[in-house]
XYZ file of C-alpha atoms in Angstrom:
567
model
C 0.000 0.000 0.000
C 2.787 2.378 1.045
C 4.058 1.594 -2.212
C 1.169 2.165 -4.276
C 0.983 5.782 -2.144
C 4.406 6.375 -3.336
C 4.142 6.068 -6.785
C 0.837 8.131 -7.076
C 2.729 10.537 -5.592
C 5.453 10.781 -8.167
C 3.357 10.502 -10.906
C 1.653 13.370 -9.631
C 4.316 15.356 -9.264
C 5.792 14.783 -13.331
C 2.555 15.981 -14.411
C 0.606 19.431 -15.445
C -1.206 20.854 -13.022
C -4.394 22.095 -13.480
C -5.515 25.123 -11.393
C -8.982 26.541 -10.170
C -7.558 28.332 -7.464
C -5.672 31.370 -7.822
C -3.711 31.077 -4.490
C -2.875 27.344 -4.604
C -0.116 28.129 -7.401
C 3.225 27.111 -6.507
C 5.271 29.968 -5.816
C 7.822 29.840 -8.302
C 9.746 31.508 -10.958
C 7.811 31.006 -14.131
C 9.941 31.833 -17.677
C 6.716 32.321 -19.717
C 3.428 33.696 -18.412
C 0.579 33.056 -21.298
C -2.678 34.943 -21.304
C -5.388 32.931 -22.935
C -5.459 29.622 -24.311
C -6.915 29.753 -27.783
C -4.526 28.639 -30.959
C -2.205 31.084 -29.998
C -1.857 29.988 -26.225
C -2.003 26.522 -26.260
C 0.724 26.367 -29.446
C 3.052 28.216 -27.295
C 2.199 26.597 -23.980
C 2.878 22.768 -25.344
C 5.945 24.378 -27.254
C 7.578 26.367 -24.689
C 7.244 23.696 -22.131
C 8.969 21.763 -24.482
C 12.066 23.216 -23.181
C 12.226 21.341 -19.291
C 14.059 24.200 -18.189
C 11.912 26.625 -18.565
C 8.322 26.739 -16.201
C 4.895 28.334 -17.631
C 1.904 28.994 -16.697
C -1.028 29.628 -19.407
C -3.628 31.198 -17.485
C -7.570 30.966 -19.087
C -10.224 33.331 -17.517
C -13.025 30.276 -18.445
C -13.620 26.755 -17.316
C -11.554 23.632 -18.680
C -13.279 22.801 -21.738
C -14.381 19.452 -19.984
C -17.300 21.040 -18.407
C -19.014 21.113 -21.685
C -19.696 17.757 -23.373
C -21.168 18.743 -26.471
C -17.413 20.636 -27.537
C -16.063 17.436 -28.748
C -19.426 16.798 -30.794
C -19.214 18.260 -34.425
C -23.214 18.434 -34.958
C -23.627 20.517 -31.733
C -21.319 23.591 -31.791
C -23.913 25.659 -32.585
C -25.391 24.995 -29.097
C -22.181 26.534 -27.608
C -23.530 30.181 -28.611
C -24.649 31.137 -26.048
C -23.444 28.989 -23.419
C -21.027 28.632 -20.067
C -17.767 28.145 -22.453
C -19.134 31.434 -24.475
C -18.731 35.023 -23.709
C -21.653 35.816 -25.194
C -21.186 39.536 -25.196
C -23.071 42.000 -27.531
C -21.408 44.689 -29.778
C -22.442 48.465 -29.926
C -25.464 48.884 -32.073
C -24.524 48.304 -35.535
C -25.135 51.394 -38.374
C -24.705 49.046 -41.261
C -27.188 46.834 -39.697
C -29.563 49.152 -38.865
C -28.487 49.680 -35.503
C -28.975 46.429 -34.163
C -26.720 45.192 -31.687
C -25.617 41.652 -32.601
C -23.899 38.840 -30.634
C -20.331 38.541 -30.670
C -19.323 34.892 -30.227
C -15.946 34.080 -28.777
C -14.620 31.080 -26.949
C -14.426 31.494 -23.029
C -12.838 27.895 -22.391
C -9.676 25.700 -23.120
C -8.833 26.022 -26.476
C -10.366 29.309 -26.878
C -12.586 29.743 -30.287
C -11.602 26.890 -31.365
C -13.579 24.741 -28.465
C -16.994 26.635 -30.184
C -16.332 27.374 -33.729
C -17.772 25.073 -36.724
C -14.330 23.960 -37.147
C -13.721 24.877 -40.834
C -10.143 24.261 -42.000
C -8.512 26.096 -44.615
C -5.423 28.242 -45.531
C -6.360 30.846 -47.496
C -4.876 32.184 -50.759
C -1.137 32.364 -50.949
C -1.539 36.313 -51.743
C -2.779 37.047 -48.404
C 0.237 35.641 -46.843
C 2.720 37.443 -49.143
C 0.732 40.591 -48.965
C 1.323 40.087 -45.217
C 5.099 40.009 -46.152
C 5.538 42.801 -48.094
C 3.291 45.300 -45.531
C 5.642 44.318 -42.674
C 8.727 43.801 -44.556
C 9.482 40.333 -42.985
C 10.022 37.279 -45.666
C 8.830 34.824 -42.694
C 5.478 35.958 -42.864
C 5.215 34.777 -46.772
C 3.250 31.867 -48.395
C 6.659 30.447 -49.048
C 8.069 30.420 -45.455
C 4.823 29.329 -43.452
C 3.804 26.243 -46.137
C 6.402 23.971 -44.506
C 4.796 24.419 -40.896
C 0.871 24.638 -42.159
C 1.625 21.054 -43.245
C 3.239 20.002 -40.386
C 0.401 21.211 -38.161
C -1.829 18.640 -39.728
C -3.145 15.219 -39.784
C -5.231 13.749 -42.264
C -7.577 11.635 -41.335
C -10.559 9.492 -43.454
C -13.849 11.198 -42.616
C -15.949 9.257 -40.089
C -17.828 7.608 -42.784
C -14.605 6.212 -44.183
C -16.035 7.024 -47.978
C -12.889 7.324 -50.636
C -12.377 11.222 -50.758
C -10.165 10.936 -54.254
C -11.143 13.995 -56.065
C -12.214 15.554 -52.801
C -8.934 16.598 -50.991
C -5.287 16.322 -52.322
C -3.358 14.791 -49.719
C 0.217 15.620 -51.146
C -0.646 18.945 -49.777
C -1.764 18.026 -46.363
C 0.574 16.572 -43.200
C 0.110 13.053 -41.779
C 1.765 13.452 -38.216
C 0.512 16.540 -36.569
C -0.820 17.293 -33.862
C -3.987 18.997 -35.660
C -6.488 16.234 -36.741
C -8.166 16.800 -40.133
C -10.750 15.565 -42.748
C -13.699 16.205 -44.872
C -17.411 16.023 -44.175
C -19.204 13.065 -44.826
C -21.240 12.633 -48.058
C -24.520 14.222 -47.996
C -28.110 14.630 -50.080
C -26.408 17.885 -51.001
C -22.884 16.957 -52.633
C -24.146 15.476 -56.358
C -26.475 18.918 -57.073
C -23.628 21.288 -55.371
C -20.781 19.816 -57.617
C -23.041 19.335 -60.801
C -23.901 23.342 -60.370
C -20.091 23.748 -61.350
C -20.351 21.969 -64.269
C -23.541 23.968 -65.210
C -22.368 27.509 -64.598
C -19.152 28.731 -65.330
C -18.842 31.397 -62.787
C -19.007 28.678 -60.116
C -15.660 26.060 -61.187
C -14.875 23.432 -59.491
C -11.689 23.520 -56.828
C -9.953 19.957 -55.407
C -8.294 21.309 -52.832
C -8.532 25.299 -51.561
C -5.919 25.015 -49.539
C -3.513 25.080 -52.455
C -2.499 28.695 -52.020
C -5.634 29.218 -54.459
C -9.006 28.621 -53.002
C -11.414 29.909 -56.330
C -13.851 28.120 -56.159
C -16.607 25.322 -54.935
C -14.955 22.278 -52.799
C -15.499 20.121 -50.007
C -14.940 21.354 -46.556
C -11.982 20.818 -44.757
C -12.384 20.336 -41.294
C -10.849 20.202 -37.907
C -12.662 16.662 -37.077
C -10.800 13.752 -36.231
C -12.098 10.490 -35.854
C -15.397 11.915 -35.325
C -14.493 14.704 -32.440
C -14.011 17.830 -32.974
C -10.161 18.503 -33.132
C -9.523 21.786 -30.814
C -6.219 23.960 -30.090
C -6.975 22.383 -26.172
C -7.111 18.853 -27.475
C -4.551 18.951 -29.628
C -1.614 20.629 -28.426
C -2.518 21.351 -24.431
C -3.618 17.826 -23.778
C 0.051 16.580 -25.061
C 1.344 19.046 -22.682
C 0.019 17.927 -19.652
C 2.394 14.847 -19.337
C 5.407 17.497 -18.402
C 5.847 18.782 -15.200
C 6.907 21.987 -15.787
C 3.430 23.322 -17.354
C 0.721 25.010 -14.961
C -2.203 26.067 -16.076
C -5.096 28.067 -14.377
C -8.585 28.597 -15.498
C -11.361 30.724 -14.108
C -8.920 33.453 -13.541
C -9.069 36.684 -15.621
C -5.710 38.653 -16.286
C -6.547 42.338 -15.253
C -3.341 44.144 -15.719
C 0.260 43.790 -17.749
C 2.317 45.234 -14.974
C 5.749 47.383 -15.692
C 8.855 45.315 -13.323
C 11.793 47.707 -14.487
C 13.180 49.702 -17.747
C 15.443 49.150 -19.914
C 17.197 52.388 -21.053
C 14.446 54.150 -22.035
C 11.770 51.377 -22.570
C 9.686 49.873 -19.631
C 9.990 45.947 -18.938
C 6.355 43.943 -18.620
C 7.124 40.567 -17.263
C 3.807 40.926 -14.886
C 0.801 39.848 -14.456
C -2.465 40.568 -12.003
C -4.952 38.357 -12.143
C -8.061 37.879 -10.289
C -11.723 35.739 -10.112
C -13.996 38.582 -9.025
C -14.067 42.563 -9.436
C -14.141 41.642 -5.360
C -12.330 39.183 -5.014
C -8.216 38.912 -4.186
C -5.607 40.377 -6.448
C -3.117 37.986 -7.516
C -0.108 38.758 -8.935
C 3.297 36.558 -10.933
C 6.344 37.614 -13.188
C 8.176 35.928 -15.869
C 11.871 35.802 -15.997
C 11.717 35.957 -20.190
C 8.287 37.014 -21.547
C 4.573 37.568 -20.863
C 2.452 36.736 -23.778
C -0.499 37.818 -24.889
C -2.973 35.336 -26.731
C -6.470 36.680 -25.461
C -7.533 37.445 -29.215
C -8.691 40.186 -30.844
C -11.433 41.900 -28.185
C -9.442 41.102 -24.969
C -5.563 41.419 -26.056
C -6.715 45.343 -26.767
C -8.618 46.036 -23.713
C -6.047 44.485 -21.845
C -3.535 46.792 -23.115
C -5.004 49.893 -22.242
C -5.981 48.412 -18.611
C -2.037 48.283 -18.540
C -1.767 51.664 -19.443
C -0.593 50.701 -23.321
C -2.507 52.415 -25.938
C -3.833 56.157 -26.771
C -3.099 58.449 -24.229
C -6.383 60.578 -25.235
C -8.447 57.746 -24.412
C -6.298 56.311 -21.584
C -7.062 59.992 -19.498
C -10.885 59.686 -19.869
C -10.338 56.328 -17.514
C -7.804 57.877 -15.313
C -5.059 55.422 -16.761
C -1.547 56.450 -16.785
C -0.190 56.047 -19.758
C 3.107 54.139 -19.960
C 2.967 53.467 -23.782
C 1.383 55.926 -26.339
C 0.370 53.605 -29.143
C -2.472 54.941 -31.113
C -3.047 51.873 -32.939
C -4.486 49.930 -29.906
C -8.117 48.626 -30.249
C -8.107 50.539 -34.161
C -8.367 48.917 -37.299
C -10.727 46.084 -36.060
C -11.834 44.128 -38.887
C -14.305 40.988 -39.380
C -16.260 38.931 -41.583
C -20.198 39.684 -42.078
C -22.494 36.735 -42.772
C -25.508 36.637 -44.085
C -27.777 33.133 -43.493
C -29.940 32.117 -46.485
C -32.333 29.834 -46.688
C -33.914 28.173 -49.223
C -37.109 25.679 -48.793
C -36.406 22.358 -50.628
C -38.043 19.588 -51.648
C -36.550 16.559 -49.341
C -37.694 13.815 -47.416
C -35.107 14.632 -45.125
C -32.779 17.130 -43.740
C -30.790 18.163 -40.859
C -33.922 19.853 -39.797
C -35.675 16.423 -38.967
C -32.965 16.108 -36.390
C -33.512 19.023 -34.150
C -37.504 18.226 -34.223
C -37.334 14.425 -33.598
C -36.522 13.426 -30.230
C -36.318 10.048 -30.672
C -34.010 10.602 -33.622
C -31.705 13.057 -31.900
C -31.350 10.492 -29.060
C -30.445 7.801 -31.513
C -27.907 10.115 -33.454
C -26.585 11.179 -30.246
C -26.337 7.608 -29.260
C -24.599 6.060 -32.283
C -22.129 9.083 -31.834
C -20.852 7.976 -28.165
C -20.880 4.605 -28.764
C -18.925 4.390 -32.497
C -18.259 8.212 -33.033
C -20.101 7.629 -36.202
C -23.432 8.821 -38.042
C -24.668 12.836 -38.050
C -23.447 14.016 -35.157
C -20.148 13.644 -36.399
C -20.639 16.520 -39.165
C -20.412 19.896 -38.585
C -22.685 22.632 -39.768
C -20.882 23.348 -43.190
C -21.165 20.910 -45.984
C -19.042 22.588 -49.008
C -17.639 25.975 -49.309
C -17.161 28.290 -51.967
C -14.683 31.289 -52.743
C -15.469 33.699 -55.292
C -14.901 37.073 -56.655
C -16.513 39.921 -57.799
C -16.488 40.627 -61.880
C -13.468 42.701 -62.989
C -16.177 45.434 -64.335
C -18.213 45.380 -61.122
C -19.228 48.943 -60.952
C -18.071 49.295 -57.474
C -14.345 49.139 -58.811
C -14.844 52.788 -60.890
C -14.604 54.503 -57.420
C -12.812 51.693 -54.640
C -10.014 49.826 -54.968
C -9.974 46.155 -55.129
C -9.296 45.101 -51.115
C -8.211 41.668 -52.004
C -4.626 40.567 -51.829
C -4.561 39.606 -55.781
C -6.505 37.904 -58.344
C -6.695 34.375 -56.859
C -7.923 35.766 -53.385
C -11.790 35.577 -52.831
C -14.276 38.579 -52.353
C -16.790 36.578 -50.907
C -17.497 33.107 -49.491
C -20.665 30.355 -49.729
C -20.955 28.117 -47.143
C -23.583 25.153 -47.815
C -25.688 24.035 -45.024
C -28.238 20.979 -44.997
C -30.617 22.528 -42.774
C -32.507 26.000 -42.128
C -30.117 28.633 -39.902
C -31.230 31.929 -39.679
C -29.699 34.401 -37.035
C -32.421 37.039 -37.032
C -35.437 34.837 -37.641
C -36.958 31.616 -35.304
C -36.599 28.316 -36.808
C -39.701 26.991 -38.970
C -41.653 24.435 -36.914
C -42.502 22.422 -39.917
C -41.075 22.302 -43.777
C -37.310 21.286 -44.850
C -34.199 23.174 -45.634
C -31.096 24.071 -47.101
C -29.034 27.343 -46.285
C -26.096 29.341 -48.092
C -24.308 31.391 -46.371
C -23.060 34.244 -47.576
C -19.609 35.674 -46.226
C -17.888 39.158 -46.724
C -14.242 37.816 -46.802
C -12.433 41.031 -47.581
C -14.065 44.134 -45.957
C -13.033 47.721 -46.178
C -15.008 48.668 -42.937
C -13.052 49.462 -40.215
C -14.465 48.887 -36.198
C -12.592 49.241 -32.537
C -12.414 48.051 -29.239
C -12.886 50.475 -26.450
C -12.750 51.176 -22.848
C -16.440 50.798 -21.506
C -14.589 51.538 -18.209
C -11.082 50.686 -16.383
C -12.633 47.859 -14.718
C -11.718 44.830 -16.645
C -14.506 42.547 -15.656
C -16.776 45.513 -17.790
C -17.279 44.268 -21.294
C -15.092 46.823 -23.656
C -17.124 48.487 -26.150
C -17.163 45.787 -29.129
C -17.632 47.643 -32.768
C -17.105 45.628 -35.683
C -18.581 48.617 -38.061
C -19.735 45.389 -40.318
C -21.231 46.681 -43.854
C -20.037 49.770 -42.801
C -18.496 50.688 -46.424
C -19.630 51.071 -50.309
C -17.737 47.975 -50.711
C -18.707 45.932 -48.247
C -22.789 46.282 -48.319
C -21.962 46.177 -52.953
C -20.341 42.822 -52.395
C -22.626 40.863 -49.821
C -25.900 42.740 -51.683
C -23.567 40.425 -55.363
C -22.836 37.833 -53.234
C -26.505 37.443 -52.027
C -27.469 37.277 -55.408
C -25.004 34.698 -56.834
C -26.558 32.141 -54.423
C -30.004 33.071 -56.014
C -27.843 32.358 -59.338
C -26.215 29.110 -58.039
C -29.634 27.582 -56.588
C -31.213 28.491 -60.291
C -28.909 25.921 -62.028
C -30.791 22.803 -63.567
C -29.086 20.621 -60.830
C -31.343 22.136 -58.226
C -34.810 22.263 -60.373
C -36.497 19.222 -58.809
C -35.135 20.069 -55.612
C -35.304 24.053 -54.538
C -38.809 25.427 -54.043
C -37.314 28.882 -53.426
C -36.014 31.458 -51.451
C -37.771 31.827 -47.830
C -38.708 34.108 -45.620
C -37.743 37.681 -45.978
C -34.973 36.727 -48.781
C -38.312 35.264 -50.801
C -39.217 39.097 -50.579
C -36.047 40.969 -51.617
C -36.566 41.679 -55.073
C -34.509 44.633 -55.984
C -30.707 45.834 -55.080
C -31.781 48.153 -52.325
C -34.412 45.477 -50.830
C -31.453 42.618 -50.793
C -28.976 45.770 -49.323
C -31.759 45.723 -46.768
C -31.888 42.156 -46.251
C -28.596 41.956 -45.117
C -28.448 44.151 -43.300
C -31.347 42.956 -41.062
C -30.164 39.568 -41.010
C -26.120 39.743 -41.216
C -23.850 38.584 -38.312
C -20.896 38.131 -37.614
C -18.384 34.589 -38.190
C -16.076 34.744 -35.383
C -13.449 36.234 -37.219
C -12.550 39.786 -35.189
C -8.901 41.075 -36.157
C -6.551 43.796 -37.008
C -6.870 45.364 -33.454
C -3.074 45.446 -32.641
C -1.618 45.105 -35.708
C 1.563 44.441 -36.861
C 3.853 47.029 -38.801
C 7.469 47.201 -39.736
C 10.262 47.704 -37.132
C 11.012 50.929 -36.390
C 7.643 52.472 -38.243
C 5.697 54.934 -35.902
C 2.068 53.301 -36.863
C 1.137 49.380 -35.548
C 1.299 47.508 -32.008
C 3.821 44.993 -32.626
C 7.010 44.804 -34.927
C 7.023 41.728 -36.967
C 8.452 39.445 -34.394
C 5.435 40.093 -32.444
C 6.981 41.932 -29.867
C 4.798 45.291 -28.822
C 6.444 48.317 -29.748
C 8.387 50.440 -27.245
C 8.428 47.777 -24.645
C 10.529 44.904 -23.465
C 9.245 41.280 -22.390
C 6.275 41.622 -23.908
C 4.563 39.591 -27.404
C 1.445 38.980 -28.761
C 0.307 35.945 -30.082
C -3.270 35.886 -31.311
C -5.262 37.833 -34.864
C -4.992 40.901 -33.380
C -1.886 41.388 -35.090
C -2.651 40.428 -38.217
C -2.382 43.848 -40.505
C -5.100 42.655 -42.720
C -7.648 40.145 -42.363
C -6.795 36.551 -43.333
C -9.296 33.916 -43.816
């Protein structure tokens, strides 16, 4: 027995710790302190603790993402908005959508977004990358540089229906050993009149694989499912992690303050952090010998900032925050994608609808899906995808500039859905359905995060500005109407009934302009908000090695740095 005591013990003591308790940390030196544990953070925690020598802690202000089962199940992340592994904060009221204020999903949990998104996998055109590049002057940001490590993060898997995906994904492009499991959706009712459309109409082609470096076109998903399970930043590169000893990690614990330990000539030193569980509660406070890192995303990496007293001194003094860093750029430039649900009656016998009404058929989907990790539940929302452009005469082009990053980088997205999915209107009670989404992939709008006030357990002030441009509210008004065109094609005639709901009604330019803009959204995609310039220029938030401008010890790590957006 004494034994048997011992060697719990030890193995114990060679593990991760997981913390819910502020004040039972161990009070040691930590190397690396890591706020938030989305892709960013929980990358950098399993590789930095990598290194036995150095200790870190990854501190996450939500729950372990154990405490909600229906994360690992494909079918059900949209039950995760809202929910206790969700913010589920609101932004300002929106002037492009006619002053509505909108939810703004974001993962509060292990893994971050990636515990609640739909789990869509893809790269992005090879021009976005570059573009990237050339705007910061650093070669390691190019297509050329990252392709090596995309590939390594992945590992392709069969889909959970094991069906032979040749002509569906081209695996010479793909990894086999990563960490990051990977696959396409399951066949569906949909896939035969989706791919026939591109055979019909030209302006719709065919694409293999869009994570080539050129994704024009209509393809199969690419996911972030393996085996059935939803494949998250948490499971696939903290879970590793937690077999080393010199990896803490706390949840339930919000970071309220970067905190200055010293200069450096003329440039202050954050290696800091206060932390807390409550506006009332204790204060608790721990420095890194190297680096504190910043992974909270694109909302909470900002607001943290100017808590710290980084940011624009002019708003800084309306909170009574000393300013230790004047940089502008903080919470500006926020950028994100606005979606537009479609939905389209259709002549079926069955749908994903059928699902959500039948009990007796959830609880048998649900079923198969814990025993085999097999059946519906192991598809997520999306079916195929689409990336398109606009035409080279589109009218909007005589007075803006084209955003993209080049000719084989999208405009606008479709995202095929085998059930109704509306975000403005309640879900039909009786009929079947089939939804398009429509995504604004390269928007000229410009939002912000703000100060709401300098307590951080206060929301910041969340402004996306989405269709807040000529451009943006011309291209989802085309895009809107090229899913009219796609749904026209013969391969749909026996199959569509038509448009429903208010998109049955929107007739004219200015009525489908008015559609959107009473049913857009948002597609958890906020960026930009402390982006990334060129060392040594006197605009951005971080030089191209991440590092925050006019400061020592501290980096970012999350899409807030990104200069402009990438999908």
């Amino acid at each position: 027995m004494h034994l048997f005591v011992i060697a719990l013990l030890f193995l114990k003591s060679v593990f991760a710790a997981v913390y819910t308790d502020p004040s039972k940390l161990p009070n040691c030196p930590y190397t690396y302190i890591i706020v938030g544990s989305g892709p960013g953070g929980s990358v950098l925690a399993n590789r930095l603790s990598a290194n036995p020598n150095d200790r870190v802690l990854l501190v996450e202000v939500g729950p372990s993402d154990t405490v909600n089962p229906n994360i690992s199940i494909p079918f059900l992340c949209t039950t995760l908005v809202p929910s206790n592994v969700s913010w589920n904060q609101t932004t300002v009221p929106q002037t492009g959508l006619g002053g509505r204020s909108i939810p703004y999903p974001r993962g509060r949990t292990l893994g971050g977004s990636t515990s609640i998104n739909y789990m869509i996998w893809t790269r992005g055109p090879a021009s976005d990358l570059d573009r990237l590049a050339h705007v910061t002057g650093d070669s390691g940001w190019s297509w050329d540089s990252l392709r090596r490590t995309s590939v390594e993060v992945e590992d392709l898997l069969p889909p959970p229906d094991g069906h032979d995906t040749t002509g569906e994904i081209n695996p010479a492009i793909h990894g086999s050993n990563g960490p990051v499991e990977i696959s396409v959706q399951d066949t569906t009712a949909l896939d035969s009149r989706i791919f026939n459309t591109t055979t019909q109409l030209a302006e719709f082609p065919f694409n293999e694989d869009m994570s080539s470096g050129n994704p024009l076109g209509i393809g199969w998903s690419q996911l972030s499912i393996g085996g059935g399970q939803r494949s998250s930043a948490s499971v696939s590169y903290l879970t590793p992690a937690l077999s080393r000893s010199n990896l803490d990690i706390l949840v339930n614990t919000l970071v309220t303050k970067v905190v200055q330990t010293g200069t450096r000539g003329s440039l202050p030193i954050f290696r800091g952090v206060q932390f807390a569980q409550s506006a009332s509660g204790p204060l608790f406070s721990r420095n890194a010998t190297k680096e504190v890192i910043l992974a909270a995303g694109a909302v909470n990496t900002p607001q943290l900032l100017m808590l710290s007293g980084i940011g624009d001194s002019a708003q800084l003094s309306q909170f009574n925050i000393r300013t230790v860093v004047n940089l502008p750029d903080v919470g500006k430039n926020m950028q994100d994608h606005a979606l537009i649900p479609n939905a389209f009656s259709v002549n079926s016998n069955f749908t994903n609808d059928d699902i959500g009404r039948n009990t007796t058929l959830f609880q048998n989907d649900l079923a198969q899906w814990e025993a085999i990790h097999t059946g519906p539940f192991t598809q997520s929302i999306g079916v195929e995808l689409g990336w398109l452009r606009l035409p080279k005469n589109s009218t909007i082009f005589k007075k803006v500039k084209d955003p993209s990053s080049g000719p084989q980088a999208p405009h606008y997205e479709f995202i095929f859905v085998n059930q109704f999915f509306s975000l403005a209107d309640s879900t039909p009670t009786t009929g079947r359905f089939m939804s398009i989404f429509t995504n604004l992939v390269t928007p000229t709008s410009r939002g912000s995060i703000t100060l709401a006030s300098a307590n951080p357990f206060d929301a910041p002030n969340i402004d996306p500005a989405l269709l807040n441009s000529d451009f943006d509210i011309f291209t989802i008004r085309e895009a809107v109407k090229a899913a009219l065109r796609f749904v026209a094609a013969p391969a749909w005639k026996d199959y569509v009934i038509g448009p429903f709901g208010a998109l049955a009604e929107a007739k004219t330019d200015a009525e489908i302009e008015a559609y959107a803009r009473s049913h857009g959204a948002n597609v958890f995609h906020p960026s930009s908000t402390a982006l990334m310039s060129r060392k040594g220029s006197a605009h951005g938030v971080v030089n191209p090695d991440l590092r925050v401008k006019k400061t020592v010890g501290l980096r970012i790590v999350d899409a807030s740095v990104l200069v402009r957006m990438l999908r």
